[in-house]
Each structure stands twice: as structure tokens, then as C-alpha cells.
Short mmCIF file of C-alpha atoms in Angstrom, two decimals:
data_model
loop_
_atom_site.label_atom_id
_atom_site.label_comp_id
_atom_site.label_asym_id
_atom_site.label_seq_id
_atom_site.Cartn_x
_atom_site.Cartn_y
_atom_site.Cartn_z
CA UNK A 82 4.37 5.20 -27.11
CA UNK A 83 1.82 7.91 -27.89
CA UNK A 84 0.58 9.07 -24.63
CA UNK A 85 0.35 12.87 -24.49
CA UNK A 86 -1.18 13.04 -21.04
CA UNK A 87 1.66 11.01 -19.44
CA UNK A 88 5.14 11.41 -19.22
CA UNK A 89 8.33 9.85 -17.70
CA UNK A 90 11.57 11.47 -16.95
CA UNK A 91 14.39 9.58 -15.92
CA UNK A 92 17.92 10.73 -14.67
CA UNK A 93 20.83 8.81 -13.77
CA UNK A 94 23.19 9.18 -10.88
CA UNK A 95 25.50 11.18 -13.26
CA UNK A 96 22.96 13.83 -14.04
CA UNK A 97 22.25 12.57 -17.56
CA UNK A 98 18.19 12.96 -17.90
CA UNK A 99 15.65 12.27 -20.55
CA UNK A 100 11.98 12.23 -21.33
CA UNK A 101 11.76 8.30 -21.98
CA UNK A 102 8.08 8.08 -22.68
CA UNK A 103 8.05 7.37 -26.15
CA UNK A 104 10.85 4.93 -25.54
CA UNK A 105 8.69 2.77 -23.04
CA UNK A 106 6.80 -0.27 -24.47
CA UNK A 107 5.05 -0.52 -21.31
CA UNK A 108 4.49 1.15 -17.86
CA UNK A 109 2.78 -0.21 -14.82
CA UNK A 110 2.58 1.50 -11.48
CA UNK A 111 0.89 -0.13 -8.57
CA UNK A 112 0.32 -0.05 -4.80
CA UNK A 113 -1.25 -2.31 -2.02
CA UNK A 114 -2.59 -1.30 1.31
CA UNK A 115 -0.01 -3.10 3.31
CA UNK A 116 2.93 -1.50 1.50
CA UNK A 117 4.38 1.35 2.37
CA UNK A 118 5.72 2.39 -1.14
CA UNK A 119 4.26 2.52 -4.75
CA UNK A 120 6.27 0.87 -7.52
CA UNK A 121 6.76 2.03 -11.06
CA UNK A 122 7.77 -0.46 -13.80
CA UNK A 123 8.98 0.60 -17.25
CA UNK A 124 10.68 -0.99 -20.07
CA UNK A 125 12.57 1.49 -22.62
CA UNK A 126 13.72 0.27 -25.71
CA UNK A 127 17.50 -0.24 -25.75
CA UNK A 128 18.98 -1.65 -29.00
CA UNK A 129 22.62 -1.38 -29.44
CA UNK A 130 22.08 -2.19 -33.10
CA UNK A 131 20.54 1.11 -33.88
CA UNK A 132 22.76 3.81 -33.14
CA UNK A 133 19.98 6.29 -33.77
CA UNK A 134 17.94 5.37 -30.83
CA UNK A 135 18.66 7.78 -27.90
CA UNK A 136 20.09 6.20 -24.66
CA UNK A 137 17.42 5.82 -21.88
CA UNK A 138 18.83 6.44 -18.57
CA UNK A 139 18.40 3.30 -16.51
CA UNK A 140 21.37 3.31 -13.86
CA UNK A 141 20.46 2.17 -10.42
CA UNK A 142 20.37 4.83 -7.86
CA UNK A 143 18.93 6.91 -10.49
CA UNK A 144 15.39 9.10 -10.21
CA UNK A 145 12.36 8.78 -12.19
CA UNK A 146 9.40 11.03 -12.36
CA UNK A 147 6.03 10.11 -13.40
CA UNK A 148 3.67 13.15 -14.76
CA UNK A 149 -0.02 13.61 -15.84
CA UNK A 150 -1.05 16.55 -17.44
CA UNK A 151 1.49 18.80 -15.00
CA UNK A 152 0.71 16.68 -11.84
CA UNK A 153 3.46 14.64 -10.44
CA UNK A 154 2.01 11.18 -9.51
CA UNK A 155 5.28 9.51 -8.54
CA UNK A 156 8.79 10.61 -7.40
CA UNK A 157 10.57 7.30 -7.46
CA UNK A 158 13.97 5.84 -7.39
CA UNK A 159 15.25 3.12 -9.56
CA UNK A 160 16.45 -0.01 -7.34
CA UNK A 161 15.99 -2.85 -9.65
CA UNK A 162 16.63 -3.53 -13.30
CA UNK A 163 16.99 -6.27 -15.41
CA UNK A 164 17.68 -7.09 -19.32
CA UNK A 165 17.46 -10.12 -21.42
CA UNK A 166 20.15 -10.86 -23.91
CA UNK A 167 17.39 -11.82 -26.41
CA UNK A 168 15.09 -8.69 -25.46
CA UNK A 169 15.54 -5.21 -26.58
CA UNK A 170 14.37 -3.58 -23.51
CA UNK A 171 15.56 -2.87 -20.05
CA UNK A 172 12.88 -3.46 -17.47
CA UNK A 173 13.20 -1.02 -14.27
CA UNK A 174 11.51 -1.04 -11.09
CA UNK A 175 11.38 2.12 -9.03
CA UNK A 176 10.14 2.86 -5.61
CA UNK A 177 8.60 5.91 -4.12
CA UNK A 178 9.91 7.13 -0.79
CA UNK A 179 8.01 4.70 0.98
CA UNK A 180 10.85 2.50 0.57
CA UNK A 181 12.75 4.49 2.92
CA UNK A 182 10.09 4.04 5.75
CA UNK A 183 10.65 0.11 5.52
CA UNK A 184 14.53 0.29 5.02
CA UNK A 185 15.38 2.61 7.93
CA UNK A 186 15.09 1.68 11.54
CA UNK A 187 15.20 3.60 14.60
CA UNK A 188 15.51 3.54 18.31
CA UNK A 189 13.28 5.77 19.61
CA UNK A 190 11.33 6.75 23.09
CA UNK A 191 7.98 8.40 22.76
CA UNK A 192 6.97 10.14 25.75
CA UNK A 193 3.53 11.82 25.65
CA UNK A 194 3.98 12.75 21.79
CA UNK A 195 0.96 12.60 19.16
CA UNK A 196 1.43 10.55 16.10
CA UNK A 197 1.77 13.08 13.89
CA UNK A 198 4.44 14.95 16.02
CA UNK A 199 6.49 11.97 15.94
CA UNK A 200 6.14 11.34 12.33
CA UNK A 201 7.26 14.84 11.55
CA UNK A 202 10.18 14.42 13.78
CA UNK A 203 11.20 11.17 12.02
CA UNK A 204 10.57 12.40 8.69
CA UNK A 205 13.08 15.39 9.43
CA UNK A 206 15.72 13.04 10.97
CA UNK A 207 15.72 11.05 7.82
CA UNK A 208 15.39 13.76 5.20
CA UNK A 209 11.88 12.72 3.89
CA UNK A 210 9.56 15.56 2.97
CA UNK A 211 6.16 15.86 4.88
CA UNK A 212 2.80 17.39 3.52
CA UNK A 213 -0.30 16.71 5.24
CA UNK A 214 -0.54 14.68 8.47
CA UNK A 215 -3.84 13.66 9.87
CA UNK A 216 -4.38 15.30 13.35
CA UNK A 217 -5.02 13.04 16.50
CA UNK A 218 -4.43 14.94 19.31
CA UNK A 219 -3.67 11.49 21.24
CA UNK A 220 -0.57 11.60 23.39
CA UNK A 221 1.06 8.39 23.40
CA UNK A 222 4.14 6.79 25.23
CA UNK A 223 5.82 3.89 23.85
CA UNK A 224 9.53 2.52 23.30
CA UNK A 225 10.57 1.36 19.93
CA UNK A 226 13.97 -0.76 19.88
CA UNK A 227 15.07 -0.92 16.36
CA UNK A 228 11.81 -0.74 14.62
CA UNK A 229 11.26 0.36 10.89
CA UNK A 230 10.09 3.90 10.45
CA UNK A 231 7.00 2.49 9.08
CA UNK A 232 6.01 0.32 11.58
CA UNK A 233 6.61 3.10 14.22
CA UNK A 234 4.31 5.54 12.36
CA UNK A 235 1.67 3.06 11.78
CA UNK A 236 2.03 1.69 15.37
CA UNK A 237 1.22 5.02 16.81
CA UNK A 238 -1.57 5.89 14.39
CA UNK A 239 -3.13 2.46 15.27
CA UNK A 240 -3.06 3.33 19.02
CA UNK A 241 -4.81 6.79 18.10
CA UNK A 242 -7.55 5.25 15.99
CA UNK A 243 -8.31 3.08 19.25
CA UNK A 244 -9.07 6.38 20.73
CA UNK A 245 -10.35 8.30 17.60
CA UNK A 246 -12.39 5.39 16.08
CA UNK A 247 -11.04 6.35 12.72
CA UNK A 248 -8.43 4.75 10.47
CA UNK A 249 -5.52 6.23 8.73
CA UNK A 250 -3.05 5.41 5.73
CA UNK A 251 0.10 6.43 4.56
CA UNK A 252 0.73 7.85 1.08
CA UNK A 253 3.15 9.90 -1.05
CA UNK A 254 1.94 12.81 -3.11
CA UNK A 255 4.72 13.64 -5.33
CA UNK A 256 7.82 13.43 -2.72
CA UNK A 257 5.85 14.12 0.34
CA UNK A 258 4.75 12.03 2.91
CA UNK A 259 0.99 12.35 3.83
CA UNK A 260 -1.08 10.64 6.75
CA UNK A 261 -4.70 10.59 5.59
CA UNK A 262 -7.92 9.68 7.45
CA UNK A 263 -9.71 7.04 5.38
CA UNK A 264 -13.05 8.39 4.30
CA UNK A 265 -15.32 7.77 1.24
CA UNK A 266 -14.00 9.85 -1.65
CA UNK A 267 -16.19 12.48 -3.28
CA UNK A 268 -14.76 11.24 -6.74
CA UNK A 269 -15.94 7.60 -6.36
CA UNK A 270 -16.28 6.17 -9.72
CA UNK A 271 -18.82 3.70 -10.97
CA UNK A 272 -17.95 0.61 -12.58
CA UNK A 273 -20.44 -1.42 -14.80
CA UNK A 274 -20.24 -3.68 -17.76
CA UNK A 275 -20.75 -2.03 -21.34
CA UNK A 276 -19.23 1.33 -20.06
CA UNK A 277 -15.84 0.71 -18.13
CA UNK A 278 -15.87 -2.73 -16.43
CA UNK A 279 -14.19 -5.12 -18.71
CA UNK A 280 -14.32 -8.12 -16.19
CA UNK A 281 -14.99 -9.22 -12.48
CA UNK A 282 -14.31 -12.20 -10.36
CA UNK A 283 -15.30 -13.12 -6.98
CA UNK A 284 -14.00 -15.69 -4.68
CA UNK A 285 -15.07 -16.84 -1.33
CA UNK A 286 -12.43 -18.98 0.93
CA UNK A 287 -12.52 -20.16 4.50
CA UNK A 288 -9.41 -22.15 4.16
CA UNK A 289 -7.24 -19.54 6.01
CA UNK A 290 -9.77 -18.62 8.59
CA UNK A 291 -8.95 -17.83 12.34
CA UNK A 292 -12.30 -18.37 14.33
CA UNK A 293 -10.90 -18.73 17.78
CA UNK A 294 -7.92 -17.14 19.62
CA UNK A 295 -6.50 -18.73 22.70
CA UNK A 296 -4.95 -16.49 25.23
CA UNK A 297 -2.17 -17.85 27.86
CA UNK A 298 0.04 -16.50 30.59
CA UNK A 299 3.61 -16.86 30.98
CA UNK A 300 3.35 -20.34 32.68
CA UNK A 301 1.36 -21.70 29.68
CA UNK A 302 -2.17 -21.19 31.53
CA UNK A 303 -5.11 -20.68 29.48
CA UNK A 304 -6.60 -17.18 30.66
CA UNK A 305 -9.47 -16.91 27.98
CA UNK A 306 -10.69 -18.02 24.70
CA UNK A 307 -12.08 -15.48 22.21
CA UNK A 308 -14.38 -17.12 19.43
CA UNK A 309 -16.75 -16.68 16.63
CA UNK A 310 -19.03 -19.25 17.94
CA UNK A 311 -21.02 -19.46 14.32
CA UNK A 312 -17.98 -19.78 12.42
CA UNK A 313 -16.47 -22.49 14.65
CA UNK A 314 -19.76 -24.62 14.28
CA UNK A 315 -19.88 -24.12 10.53
CA UNK A 316 -16.34 -24.48 9.51
CA UNK A 317 -14.78 -26.61 12.49
CA UNK A 318 -12.25 -25.10 15.13
CA UNK A 319 -9.40 -22.83 13.63
CA UNK A 320 -7.52 -21.52 16.51
CA UNK A 321 -4.67 -19.46 16.95
CA UNK A 322 -2.54 -18.97 20.27
CA UNK A 323 -0.94 -15.90 21.93
CA UNK A 324 0.80 -14.82 25.05
CA UNK A 325 -1.23 -11.94 27.00
CA UNK A 326 2.09 -10.28 27.83
CA UNK A 327 3.03 -9.72 24.19
CA UNK A 328 0.13 -7.45 24.06
CA UNK A 329 -1.37 -4.17 25.80
CA UNK A 330 -4.87 -5.27 25.36
CA UNK A 331 -4.76 -9.31 24.47
CA UNK A 332 -8.49 -9.75 24.52
CA UNK A 333 -8.68 -6.58 21.99
CA UNK A 334 -5.92 -8.00 19.90
CA UNK A 335 -7.75 -11.45 19.65
CA UNK A 336 -11.01 -9.78 18.55
CA UNK A 337 -9.01 -7.89 15.98
CA UNK A 338 -7.31 -11.30 14.65
CA UNK A 339 -10.93 -12.70 14.33
CA UNK A 340 -12.21 -9.74 12.58
CA UNK A 341 -9.31 -9.79 10.03
CA UNK A 342 -9.29 -13.73 9.64
CA UNK A 343 -12.79 -14.59 8.94
CA UNK A 344 -14.48 -15.79 5.84
CA UNK A 345 -12.77 -14.24 2.80
CA UNK A 346 -14.45 -12.65 -0.01
CA UNK A 347 -12.00 -11.28 -2.60
CA UNK A 348 -13.24 -9.35 -5.41
CA UNK A 349 -10.88 -8.52 -8.28
CA UNK A 350 -11.77 -6.57 -11.53
CA UNK A 351 -10.44 -5.04 -14.69
CA UNK A 352 -11.35 -1.77 -15.92
CA UNK A 353 -10.77 0.80 -18.38
CA UNK A 354 -7.52 2.97 -16.93
CA UNK A 355 -8.51 5.80 -14.55
CA UNK A 356 -6.06 7.43 -12.40
CA UNK A 357 -8.57 7.72 -9.72
CA UNK A 358 -8.88 3.89 -9.29
CA UNK A 359 -5.76 3.65 -6.59
CA UNK A 360 -5.61 2.18 -3.38
CA UNK A 361 -7.56 3.78 -0.62
CA UNK A 362 -9.90 5.09 -2.77
CA UNK A 363 -13.49 3.93 -3.19
CA UNK A 364 -15.40 2.66 -6.12
CA UNK A 365 -19.13 1.85 -6.71
CA UNK A 366 -19.62 -1.52 -8.81
CA UNK A 367 -22.86 -2.87 -10.63
CA UNK A 368 -22.18 -6.35 -12.16
CA UNK A 369 -24.94 -8.67 -12.32
CA UNK A 370 -23.23 -12.05 -13.25
CA UNK A 371 -21.34 -12.24 -10.00
CA UNK A 372 -23.84 -10.30 -8.25
CA UNK A 373 -21.38 -7.73 -7.14
CA UNK A 374 -23.16 -4.50 -6.32
CA UNK A 375 -22.19 -1.62 -3.86
CA UNK A 376 -19.45 0.61 -2.62
CA UNK A 377 -16.08 -0.91 -2.11
CA UNK A 378 -12.66 0.12 -1.13
CA UNK A 379 -9.65 -0.49 -3.38
CA UNK A 380 -7.07 -2.31 -1.32
CA UNK A 381 -4.54 -2.94 -4.35
CA UNK A 382 -4.28 -1.57 -7.90
CA UNK A 383 -2.18 -2.21 -10.72
CA UNK A 384 -2.41 0.36 -13.48
CA UNK A 385 -0.64 -0.61 -16.84
CA UNK A 386 -0.26 1.12 -20.50
CA UNK A 387 0.71 -1.45 -22.98
CA UNK A 388 0.52 -0.62 -26.84
CA UNK A 389 -1.59 2.38 -25.88
CA UNK A 390 -4.13 0.46 -23.87
CA UNK A 391 -4.81 1.84 -20.51
CA UNK A 392 -6.21 -0.54 -17.80
CA UNK A 393 -6.69 -0.78 -14.00
CA UNK A 394 -6.85 -3.89 -12.20
CA UNK A 395 -8.27 -3.55 -8.72
CA UNK A 396 -8.69 -5.74 -5.81
CA UNK A 397 -11.59 -4.47 -3.53
CA UNK A 398 -12.83 -4.69 0.00
CA UNK A 399 -16.29 -4.09 1.46
CA UNK A 400 -14.28 -2.17 4.19
CA UNK A 401 -11.38 0.30 4.61
CA UNK A 402 -8.33 -1.74 5.87
CA UNK A 403 -5.94 -0.15 7.99
CA UNK A 404 -2.65 -1.54 8.33
CA UNK A 405 -2.67 -1.95 12.06
CA UNK A 406 0.89 -2.47 13.70
CA UNK A 407 1.74 -3.38 17.28
CA UNK A 408 5.29 -2.67 17.13
CA UNK A 409 7.25 -1.50 20.20
CA UNK A 410 6.33 -1.89 23.91
CA UNK A 411 5.33 0.55 26.91
CA UNK A 412 7.95 1.57 29.00
CA UNK A 413 8.74 -0.70 32.05
CA UNK A 414 8.40 0.94 35.66
#
């Protein structure tokens, strides 16, 4: 693989290390707005019949660094691998440190602390390097009993978002965790046919809609109902039921459910590869056949290089989506 601007260096647990870029028949790195970790999949050639072929470090527990022109794109850990007896590659999946946010849980009492302060403390406790953390200045109180770190952090930032009116997301820049405010990027790329847009598909669906939320008390008595009346009239009643006690603000939660589960418009597209086309960034699209025009948020991306061809596959949304979490509970008095 002749990709002078990309480099993969893998290291086994025993310290064996090698630049395996030229051994990889394919490389894919991807992310999604609801996933804490980005993944890196690569398939180095491993042929026992050719003793001249260098051995690629692929042992589980090893590390892998993915570089672009001196910039560390991912600092990840090999946690999955497979090999087909009929094939000549070893397929490895590595995860950045976001995996440790989901695989570690904690009992934690937050008493008048900010999300950024708690995040820094948790990362220090679990050995996760920290970069810049969005400052909210919102003091919060909440108890978490055996909750994954990711949900603790995102719950606190969700509560802060209700106060600040901003949205936040977690990402890793190399080995360091960052929490950033979601904002339109100054490096937004324009995608259009005949230039860099290879294909675009739009899909609309109301099959998974929730257009009504009924709120009940502990005795199963209906307290109130929040509805999107226009959607109920057009598509029929599709109602969810929640228990008021489970939420600090049940009416607010009901409105959020309606907002997140309305008519779904899914836009997926394939473009010439660009490192800026990643989850959390924005992109401008001009596509006349599907009528897709405007500024969109990237909510998932898959970047792949196969046979020296680099493509970006994206899923887009008209609005930036924050992975709102409601873990933990207020202390009982």
C-alpha cells in the first residue's frame, strides 16, 4: 500500500514493533455520535509460505498508532482479531481510549462540582490522559452507583447543557480525552457531484416514531401527556409511557423523547476521502437529484483505504446531536 501520508505502527505486548502500512491491504477507521470510542480496522498480510514477508505485530493487548503527516490521528489498542484459514491476512480491530470510558464503572458522589472538574478527576483516577475540557461553570449534585464513566461524564454535561443552552461531545485527540462544545466548523467542506461527491441517498421513515408520551405516577395514575398533535393526526398515535419518578424533569424528558423520535430523515453519502469528514464536524452538500442542499452535521463516518482508493462514507443530520444521558439520581434528603 503506497500511502506516504498515512502510517500505521503496531506494537505487540512483548515490545515487538513495526511500521505495517505497506503490509495492510485495507484500513478503515470510523466513529459514531453515540459511541465513546473510534475504531481502527486493518488487515496486514500474513503468509506463512513466504519467509521473506515481515511479521506484523497483531497480538491482542498490543497498541497501534495511526499517523497522518506527523499528526497522531488515533492511539488505539488491539482488542479483536480474526484469521481465515483460506485467507492471507489477519484482521485486527483496535479501539481508542474511549473504550475505557465504557468498560470502567464507578460509584461516585458529585456534590457541587462542575462536569469539567469531575471529568478531570475521573480520568486521573483511571489513568486516562486529559486534553481540553469544555468549561461550563455549572455546579451539580448527583449520585452515581456503579455507572460507566462515559455515562457519568455525559450525564453531567447533559445537565449543564440544560443550563448553558450549548451541546457537548467527547472525543480523543491522540491519547487525550477532550470535551468540546459542538459548533459549526470553520473548515466545513463543500461536497457536490462532479467534484468530490460520489453518491447520496436520502431516506424518510415514520415507522419508529414516538409522537406521544404519557407520564404516570407510582400508582399508575396518568399525570399528563405530551404530544406532537400534528404527527398524531397524520401518522396515528404512537405513544411511550414513562414513570415520573424516574426523571428529574419528566415533562422536559418527554419533550426530548418527542424531539429525538420524530420523522427520521437519513442522509448517507460517499465522497472522496478527506480527514476532515469525521463525526462531529459539519459539511455543506449540493446534490440536485435527491434535493439535498444545505449545511449538515456528520453523525457517523467510516473512512477506508482499499487498493490505494480513499473514500469517506458519512451519515448526516440537519442538527448537531448530543448523546444526552440521564444516569444517576439526585441525593435523597
